[in-house]
mmCIF file of C-alpha atoms in Angstrom:
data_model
loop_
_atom_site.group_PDB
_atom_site.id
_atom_site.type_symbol
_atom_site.label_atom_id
_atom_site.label_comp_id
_atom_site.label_asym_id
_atom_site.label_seq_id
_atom_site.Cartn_x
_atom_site.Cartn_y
_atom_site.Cartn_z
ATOM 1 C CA UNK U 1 153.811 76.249 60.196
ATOM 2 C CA UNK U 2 154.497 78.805 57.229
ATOM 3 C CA UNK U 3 151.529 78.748 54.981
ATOM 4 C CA UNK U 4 153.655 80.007 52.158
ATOM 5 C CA UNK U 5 155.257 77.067 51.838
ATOM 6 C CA UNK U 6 152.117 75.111 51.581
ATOM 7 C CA UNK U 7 150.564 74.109 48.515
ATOM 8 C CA UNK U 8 146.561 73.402 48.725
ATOM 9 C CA UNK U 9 144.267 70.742 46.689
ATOM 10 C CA UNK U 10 140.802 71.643 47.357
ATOM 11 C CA UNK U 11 138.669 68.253 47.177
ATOM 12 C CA UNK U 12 135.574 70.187 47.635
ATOM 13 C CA UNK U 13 133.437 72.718 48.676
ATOM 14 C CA UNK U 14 130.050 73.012 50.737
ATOM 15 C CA UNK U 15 126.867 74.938 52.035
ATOM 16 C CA UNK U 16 123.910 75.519 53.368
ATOM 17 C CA UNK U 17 122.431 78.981 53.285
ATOM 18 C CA UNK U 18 119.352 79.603 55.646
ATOM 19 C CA UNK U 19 117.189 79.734 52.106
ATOM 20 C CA UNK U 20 118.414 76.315 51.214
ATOM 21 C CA UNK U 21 116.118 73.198 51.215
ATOM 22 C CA UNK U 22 117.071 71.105 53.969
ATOM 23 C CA UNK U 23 118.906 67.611 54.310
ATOM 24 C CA UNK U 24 117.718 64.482 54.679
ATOM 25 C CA UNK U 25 120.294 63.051 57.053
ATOM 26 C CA UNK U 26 119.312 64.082 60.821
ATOM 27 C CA UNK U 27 122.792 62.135 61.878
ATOM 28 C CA UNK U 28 126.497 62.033 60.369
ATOM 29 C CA UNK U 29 128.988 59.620 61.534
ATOM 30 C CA UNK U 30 132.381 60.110 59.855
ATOM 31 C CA UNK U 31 136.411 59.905 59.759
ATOM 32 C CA UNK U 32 138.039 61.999 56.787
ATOM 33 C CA UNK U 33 141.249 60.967 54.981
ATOM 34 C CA UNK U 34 141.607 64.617 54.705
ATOM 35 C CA UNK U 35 141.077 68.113 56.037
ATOM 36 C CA UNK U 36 137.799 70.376 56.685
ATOM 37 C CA UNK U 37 137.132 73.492 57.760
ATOM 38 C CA UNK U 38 133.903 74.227 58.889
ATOM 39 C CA UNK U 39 131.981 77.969 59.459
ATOM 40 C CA UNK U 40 128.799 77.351 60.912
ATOM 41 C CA UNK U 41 126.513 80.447 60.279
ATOM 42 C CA UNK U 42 122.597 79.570 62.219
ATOM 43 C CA UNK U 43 120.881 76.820 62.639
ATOM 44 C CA UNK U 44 120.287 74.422 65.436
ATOM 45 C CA UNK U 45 122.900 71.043 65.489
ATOM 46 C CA UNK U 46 125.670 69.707 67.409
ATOM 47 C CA UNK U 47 129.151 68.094 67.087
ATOM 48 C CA UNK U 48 130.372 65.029 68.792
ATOM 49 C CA UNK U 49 134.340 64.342 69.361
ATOM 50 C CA UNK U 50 136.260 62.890 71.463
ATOM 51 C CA UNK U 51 133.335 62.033 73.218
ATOM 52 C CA UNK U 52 132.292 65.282 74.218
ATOM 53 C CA UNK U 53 129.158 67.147 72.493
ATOM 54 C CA UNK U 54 129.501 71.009 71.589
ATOM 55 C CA UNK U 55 126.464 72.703 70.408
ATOM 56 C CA UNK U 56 126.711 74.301 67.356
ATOM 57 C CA UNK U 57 126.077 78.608 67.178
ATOM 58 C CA UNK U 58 127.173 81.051 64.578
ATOM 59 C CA UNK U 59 130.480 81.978 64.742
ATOM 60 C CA UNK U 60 132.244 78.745 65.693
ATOM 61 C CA UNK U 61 134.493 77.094 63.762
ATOM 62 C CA UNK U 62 135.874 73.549 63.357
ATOM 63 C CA UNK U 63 139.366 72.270 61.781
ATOM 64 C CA UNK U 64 138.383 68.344 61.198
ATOM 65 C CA UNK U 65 141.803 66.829 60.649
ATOM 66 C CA UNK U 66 142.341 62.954 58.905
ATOM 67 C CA UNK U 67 141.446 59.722 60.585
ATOM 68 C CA UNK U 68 139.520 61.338 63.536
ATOM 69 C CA UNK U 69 136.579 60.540 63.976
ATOM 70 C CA UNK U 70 133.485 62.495 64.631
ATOM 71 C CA UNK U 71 129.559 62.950 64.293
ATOM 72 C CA UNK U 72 127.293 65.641 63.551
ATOM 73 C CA UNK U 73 123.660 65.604 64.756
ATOM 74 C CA UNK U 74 121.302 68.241 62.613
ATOM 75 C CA UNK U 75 117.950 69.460 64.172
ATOM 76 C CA UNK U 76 114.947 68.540 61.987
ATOM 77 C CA UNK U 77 113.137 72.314 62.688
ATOM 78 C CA UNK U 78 116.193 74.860 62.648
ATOM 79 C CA UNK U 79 118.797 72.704 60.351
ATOM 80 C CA UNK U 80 122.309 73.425 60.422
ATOM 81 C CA UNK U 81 123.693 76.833 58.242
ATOM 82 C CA UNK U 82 127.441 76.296 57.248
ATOM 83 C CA UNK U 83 130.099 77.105 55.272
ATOM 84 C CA UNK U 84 132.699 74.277 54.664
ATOM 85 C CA UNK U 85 136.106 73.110 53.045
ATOM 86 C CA UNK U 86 137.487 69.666 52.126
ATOM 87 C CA UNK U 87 141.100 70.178 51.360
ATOM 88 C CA UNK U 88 144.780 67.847 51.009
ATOM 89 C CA UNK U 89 148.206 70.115 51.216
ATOM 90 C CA UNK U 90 151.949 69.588 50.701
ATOM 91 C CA UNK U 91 155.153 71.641 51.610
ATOM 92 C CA UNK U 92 157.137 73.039 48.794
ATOM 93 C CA UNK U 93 160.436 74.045 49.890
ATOM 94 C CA UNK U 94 163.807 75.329 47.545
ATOM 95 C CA UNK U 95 167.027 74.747 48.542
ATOM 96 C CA UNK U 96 170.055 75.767 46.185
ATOM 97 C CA UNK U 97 167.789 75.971 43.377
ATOM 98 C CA UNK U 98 166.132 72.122 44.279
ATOM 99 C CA UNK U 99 162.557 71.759 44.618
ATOM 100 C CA UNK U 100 161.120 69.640 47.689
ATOM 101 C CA UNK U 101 157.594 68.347 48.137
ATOM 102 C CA UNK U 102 156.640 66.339 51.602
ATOM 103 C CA UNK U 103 153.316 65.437 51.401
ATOM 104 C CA UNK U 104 153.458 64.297 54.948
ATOM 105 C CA UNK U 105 153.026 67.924 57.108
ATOM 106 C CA UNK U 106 151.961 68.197 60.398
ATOM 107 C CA UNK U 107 148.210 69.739 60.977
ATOM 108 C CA UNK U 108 147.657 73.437 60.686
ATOM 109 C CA UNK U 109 148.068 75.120 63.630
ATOM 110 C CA UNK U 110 144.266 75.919 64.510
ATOM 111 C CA UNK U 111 142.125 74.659 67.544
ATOM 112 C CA UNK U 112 140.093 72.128 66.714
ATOM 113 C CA UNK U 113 136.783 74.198 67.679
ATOM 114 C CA UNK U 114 137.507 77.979 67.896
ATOM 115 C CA UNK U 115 134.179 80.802 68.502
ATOM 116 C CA UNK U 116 135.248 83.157 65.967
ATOM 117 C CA UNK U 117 134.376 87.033 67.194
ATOM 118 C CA UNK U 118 133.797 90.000 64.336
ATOM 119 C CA UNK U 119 134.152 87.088 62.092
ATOM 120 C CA UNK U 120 132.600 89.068 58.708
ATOM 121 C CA UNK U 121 135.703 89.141 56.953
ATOM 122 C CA UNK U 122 136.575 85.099 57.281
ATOM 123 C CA UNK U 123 132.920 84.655 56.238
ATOM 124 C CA UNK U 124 133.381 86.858 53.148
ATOM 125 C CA UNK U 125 136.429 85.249 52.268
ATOM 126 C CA UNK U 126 134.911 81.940 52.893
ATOM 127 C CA UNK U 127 131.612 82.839 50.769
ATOM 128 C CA UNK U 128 133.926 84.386 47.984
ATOM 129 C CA UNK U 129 135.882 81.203 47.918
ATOM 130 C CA UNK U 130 132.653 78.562 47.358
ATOM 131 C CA UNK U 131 130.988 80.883 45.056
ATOM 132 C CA UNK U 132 134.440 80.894 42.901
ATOM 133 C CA UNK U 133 134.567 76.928 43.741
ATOM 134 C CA UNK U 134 130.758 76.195 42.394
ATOM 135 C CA UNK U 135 130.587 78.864 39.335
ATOM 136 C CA UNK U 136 133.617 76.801 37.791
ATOM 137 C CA UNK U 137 134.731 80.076 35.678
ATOM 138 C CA UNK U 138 138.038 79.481 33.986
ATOM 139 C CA UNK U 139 140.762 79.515 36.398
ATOM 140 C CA UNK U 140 138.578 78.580 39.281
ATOM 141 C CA UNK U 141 140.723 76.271 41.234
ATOM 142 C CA UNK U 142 143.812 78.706 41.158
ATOM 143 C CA UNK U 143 141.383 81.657 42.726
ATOM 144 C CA UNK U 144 139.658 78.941 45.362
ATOM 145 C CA UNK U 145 143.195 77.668 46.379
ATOM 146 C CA UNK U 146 143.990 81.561 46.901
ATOM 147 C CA UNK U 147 141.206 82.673 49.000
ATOM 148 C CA UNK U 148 141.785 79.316 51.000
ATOM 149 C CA UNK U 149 145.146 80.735 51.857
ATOM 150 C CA UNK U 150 143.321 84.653 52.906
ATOM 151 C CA UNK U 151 140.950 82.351 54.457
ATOM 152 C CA UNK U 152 143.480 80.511 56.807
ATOM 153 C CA UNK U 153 145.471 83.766 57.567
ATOM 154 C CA UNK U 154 142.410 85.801 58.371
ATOM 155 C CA UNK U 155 141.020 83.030 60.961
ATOM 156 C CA UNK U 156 144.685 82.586 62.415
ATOM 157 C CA UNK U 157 144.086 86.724 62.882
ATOM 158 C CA UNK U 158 141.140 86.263 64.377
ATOM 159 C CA UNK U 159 142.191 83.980 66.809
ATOM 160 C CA UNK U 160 144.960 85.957 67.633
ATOM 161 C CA UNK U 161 143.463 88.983 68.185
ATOM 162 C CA UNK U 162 141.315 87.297 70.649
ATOM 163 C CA UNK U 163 144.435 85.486 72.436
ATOM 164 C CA UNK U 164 146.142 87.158 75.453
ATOM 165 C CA UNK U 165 149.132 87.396 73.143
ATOM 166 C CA UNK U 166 147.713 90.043 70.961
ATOM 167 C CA UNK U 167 149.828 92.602 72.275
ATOM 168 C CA UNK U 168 152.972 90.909 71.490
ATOM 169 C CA UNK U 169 151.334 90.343 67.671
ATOM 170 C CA UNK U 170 151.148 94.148 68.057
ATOM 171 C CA UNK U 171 154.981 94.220 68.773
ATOM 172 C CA UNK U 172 155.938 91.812 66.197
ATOM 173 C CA UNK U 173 154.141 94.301 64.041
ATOM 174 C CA UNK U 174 156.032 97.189 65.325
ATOM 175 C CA UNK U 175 159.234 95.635 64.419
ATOM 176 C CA UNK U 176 158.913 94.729 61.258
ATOM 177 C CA UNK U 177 157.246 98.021 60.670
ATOM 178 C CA UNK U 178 160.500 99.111 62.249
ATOM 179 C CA UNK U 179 162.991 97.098 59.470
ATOM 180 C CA UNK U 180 160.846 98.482 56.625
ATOM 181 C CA UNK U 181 162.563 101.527 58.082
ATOM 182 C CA UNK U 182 165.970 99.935 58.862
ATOM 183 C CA UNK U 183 166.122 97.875 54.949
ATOM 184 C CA UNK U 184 169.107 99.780 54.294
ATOM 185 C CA UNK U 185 170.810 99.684 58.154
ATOM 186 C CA UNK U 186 171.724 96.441 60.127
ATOM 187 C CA UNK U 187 169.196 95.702 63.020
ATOM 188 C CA UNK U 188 170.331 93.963 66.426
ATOM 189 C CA UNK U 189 168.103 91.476 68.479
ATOM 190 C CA UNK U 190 168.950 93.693 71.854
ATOM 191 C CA UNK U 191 168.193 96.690 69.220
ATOM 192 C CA UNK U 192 164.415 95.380 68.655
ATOM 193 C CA UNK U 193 164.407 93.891 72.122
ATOM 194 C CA UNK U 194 164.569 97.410 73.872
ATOM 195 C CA UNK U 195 162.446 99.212 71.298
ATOM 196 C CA UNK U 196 159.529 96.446 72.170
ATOM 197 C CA UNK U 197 160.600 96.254 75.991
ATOM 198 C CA UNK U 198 160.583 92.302 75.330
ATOM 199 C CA UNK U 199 163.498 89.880 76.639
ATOM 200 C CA UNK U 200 165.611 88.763 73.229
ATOM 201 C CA UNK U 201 164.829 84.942 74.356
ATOM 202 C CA UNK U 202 160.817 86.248 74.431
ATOM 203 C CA UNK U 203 160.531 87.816 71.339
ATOM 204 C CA UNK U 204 162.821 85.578 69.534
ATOM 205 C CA UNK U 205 160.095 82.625 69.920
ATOM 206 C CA UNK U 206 157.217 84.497 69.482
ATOM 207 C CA UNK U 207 158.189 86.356 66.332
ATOM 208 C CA UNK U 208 159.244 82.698 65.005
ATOM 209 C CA UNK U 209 155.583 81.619 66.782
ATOM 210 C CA UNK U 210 153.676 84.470 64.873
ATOM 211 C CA UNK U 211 155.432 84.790 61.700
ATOM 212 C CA UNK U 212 157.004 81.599 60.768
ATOM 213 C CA UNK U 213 160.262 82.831 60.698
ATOM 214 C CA UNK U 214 163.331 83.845 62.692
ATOM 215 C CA UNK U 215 164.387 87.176 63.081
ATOM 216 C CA UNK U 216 167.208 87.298 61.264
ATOM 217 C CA UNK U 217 165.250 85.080 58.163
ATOM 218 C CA UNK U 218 162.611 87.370 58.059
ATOM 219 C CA UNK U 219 164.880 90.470 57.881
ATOM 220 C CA UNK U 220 167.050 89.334 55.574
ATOM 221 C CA UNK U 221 163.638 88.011 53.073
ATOM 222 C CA UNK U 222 162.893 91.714 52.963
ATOM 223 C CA UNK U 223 166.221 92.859 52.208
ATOM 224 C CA UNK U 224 166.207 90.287 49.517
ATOM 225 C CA UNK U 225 163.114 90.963 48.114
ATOM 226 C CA UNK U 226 164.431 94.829 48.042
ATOM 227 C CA UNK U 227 167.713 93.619 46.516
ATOM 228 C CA UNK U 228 165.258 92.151 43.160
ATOM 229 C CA UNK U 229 163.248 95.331 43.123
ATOM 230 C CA UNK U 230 166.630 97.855 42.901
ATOM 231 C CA UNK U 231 168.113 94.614 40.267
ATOM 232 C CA UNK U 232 165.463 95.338 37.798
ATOM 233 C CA UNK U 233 165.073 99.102 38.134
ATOM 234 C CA UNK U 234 168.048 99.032 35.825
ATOM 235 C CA UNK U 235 171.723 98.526 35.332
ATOM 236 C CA UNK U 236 173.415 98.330 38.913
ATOM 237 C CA UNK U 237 176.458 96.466 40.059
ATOM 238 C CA UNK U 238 175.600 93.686 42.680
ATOM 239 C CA UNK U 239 177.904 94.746 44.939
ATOM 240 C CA UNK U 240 176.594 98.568 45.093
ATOM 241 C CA UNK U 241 173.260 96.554 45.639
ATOM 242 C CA UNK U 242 174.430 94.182 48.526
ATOM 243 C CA UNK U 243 176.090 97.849 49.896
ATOM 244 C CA UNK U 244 172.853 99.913 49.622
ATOM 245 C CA UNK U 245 171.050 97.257 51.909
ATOM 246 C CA UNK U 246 173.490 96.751 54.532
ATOM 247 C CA UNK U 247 175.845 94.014 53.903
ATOM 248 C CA UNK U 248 179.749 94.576 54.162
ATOM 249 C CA UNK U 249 180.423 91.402 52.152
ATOM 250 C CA UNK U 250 179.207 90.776 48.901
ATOM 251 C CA UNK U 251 179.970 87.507 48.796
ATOM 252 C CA UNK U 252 177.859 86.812 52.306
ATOM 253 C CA UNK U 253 174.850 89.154 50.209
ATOM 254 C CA UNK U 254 175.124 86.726 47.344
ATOM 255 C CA UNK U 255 174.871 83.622 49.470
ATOM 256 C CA UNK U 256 171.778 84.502 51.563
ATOM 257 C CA UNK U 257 170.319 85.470 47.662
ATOM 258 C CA UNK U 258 171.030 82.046 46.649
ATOM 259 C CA UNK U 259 169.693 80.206 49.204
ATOM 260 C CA UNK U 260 166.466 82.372 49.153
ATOM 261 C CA UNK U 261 165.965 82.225 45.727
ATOM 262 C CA UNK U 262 167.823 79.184 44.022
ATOM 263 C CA UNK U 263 170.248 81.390 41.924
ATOM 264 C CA UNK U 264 172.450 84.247 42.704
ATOM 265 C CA UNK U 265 171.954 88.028 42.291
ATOM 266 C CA UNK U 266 174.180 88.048 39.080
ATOM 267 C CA UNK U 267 172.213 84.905 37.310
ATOM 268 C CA UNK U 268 168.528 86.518 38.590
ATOM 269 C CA UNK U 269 170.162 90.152 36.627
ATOM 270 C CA UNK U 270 171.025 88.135 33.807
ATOM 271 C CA UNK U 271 167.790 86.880 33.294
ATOM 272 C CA UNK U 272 165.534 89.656 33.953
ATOM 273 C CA UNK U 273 168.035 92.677 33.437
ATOM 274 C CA UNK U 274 170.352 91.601 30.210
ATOM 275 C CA UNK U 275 167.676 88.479 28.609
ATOM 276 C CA UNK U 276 169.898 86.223 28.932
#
């Protein structure tokens, strides 16, 4: 699933720090109507689903999705330490300048119970995110819905690092290190298939797998995203800017603009360009 495309509603946030006072409850039975993610950090307790107990330890972490249900057991002398999320989503998607929202998305594409290793920076994000959550400052729900999103790409990191598919992650990376290079060139799959020693059939699903998009989308995002950024230096025809990143047809340019943005190159230089 693309995160971008998701849009978060935080229900809640939660904690216990090892200085906290402890909780009365010793047992939790439960099903959620939404989604939790949960950072244990010390403490003694254990987790029961699908009929199968897994003792809690710092460093594991738990994606609790709806309607399953689940129980937590917390040890009276060494009480669980945690970190935790309650959260809804939706996908936003544009097409030809039409907003979408599906509010019914699949799950997010964690493990249900992961041991997180060198997990400091998901912890900081995760600490950063309840402190913004609790203080209520103005604009507090825009900056916890923001470090959710860090927070879900730095655990699906994590994980990755830690999967025997890293090195292809460190391939992916190599490529599109290698079209930051290429923006102004046209790239072939065989092209990026020998410079990664991957089949194209390989790489094509796991650079879909890792990044959420195809090769091709992906590529031409950037080039788009370039084609804004030369649009508002200044006054520049659309077709010398469709020309300067590659594309032979300006027409073909202007349609991939369109349907990445909702209006063409000449309507988005209108209104930031000429005001109008």
């Amino acid at each position: 699933m693309n995160i971008s495309n998701l849009f978060f509603h935080i229900l809640y946030c939660n904690y216990r720090y090892f200085n906290e006072p402890r909780r009365n409850s010793s047992k939790i039975v439960r099903t959620l109507q939404h989604h939790e993610l949960l950072l244990v950090t010390g403490g003694k307790s254990s987790f029961m689903i699908d009929r199968k107990r897994h003792l809690f330890k710092a460093g594991m972490l738990f994606y609790i999705c709806p309607d399953v249900k689940h129980s937590i057991e917390i040890d009276a002398e060494d009480p669980l330490c945690f970190l935790s999320v309650h959260f809804n989503y939706a996908k936003v998607s544009m097409n030809e300048g039409d907003w979408g929202i599906n509010g019914k998305v699949e799950t997010l594409h964690l493990q249900a119970i992961t041991e997180l290793k060198d997990y400091y920076q998901v912890e900081d994000i995760f600490g950063r995110m309840i402190q913004s959550w609790n203080t209520k400052l103005p604009g507090y729900e825009f900056v916890a819905k923001t470090l959710l999103q860090q927070l879900i790409i730095a655990i699906a990191q994590n994980t990755q690092k830690q999967s025997q598919n890293y090195s292809t992650s460190l391939k992916v990376e190599k490529i599109i290190n290698y079209m930051h290079q290429k923006i102004n060139e046209k790239v072939s799959l065989n092209e990026l298939s020998d410079l990664v020693q991957l089949s194209p059939a390989y790489l094509s699903r796991a650079f879909k797998d890792i990044t959420g998009y195809s090769i091709i989308v992906f590529f031409n995002k950037m080039k788009i995203d370039k084609a804004k950024e030369l649009i508002l230096e200044g006054d520049i025809k659309i077709k010398a800017v469709a020309q300067t990143l590659g594309f032979t047809d300006e027409f073909y340019f202007s349609r991939i603009f369109k349907r990445m943005t909702g209006i063409s190159p000449s309507e988005f230089q209108s209104k930031n360009v000429h005001g109008v």
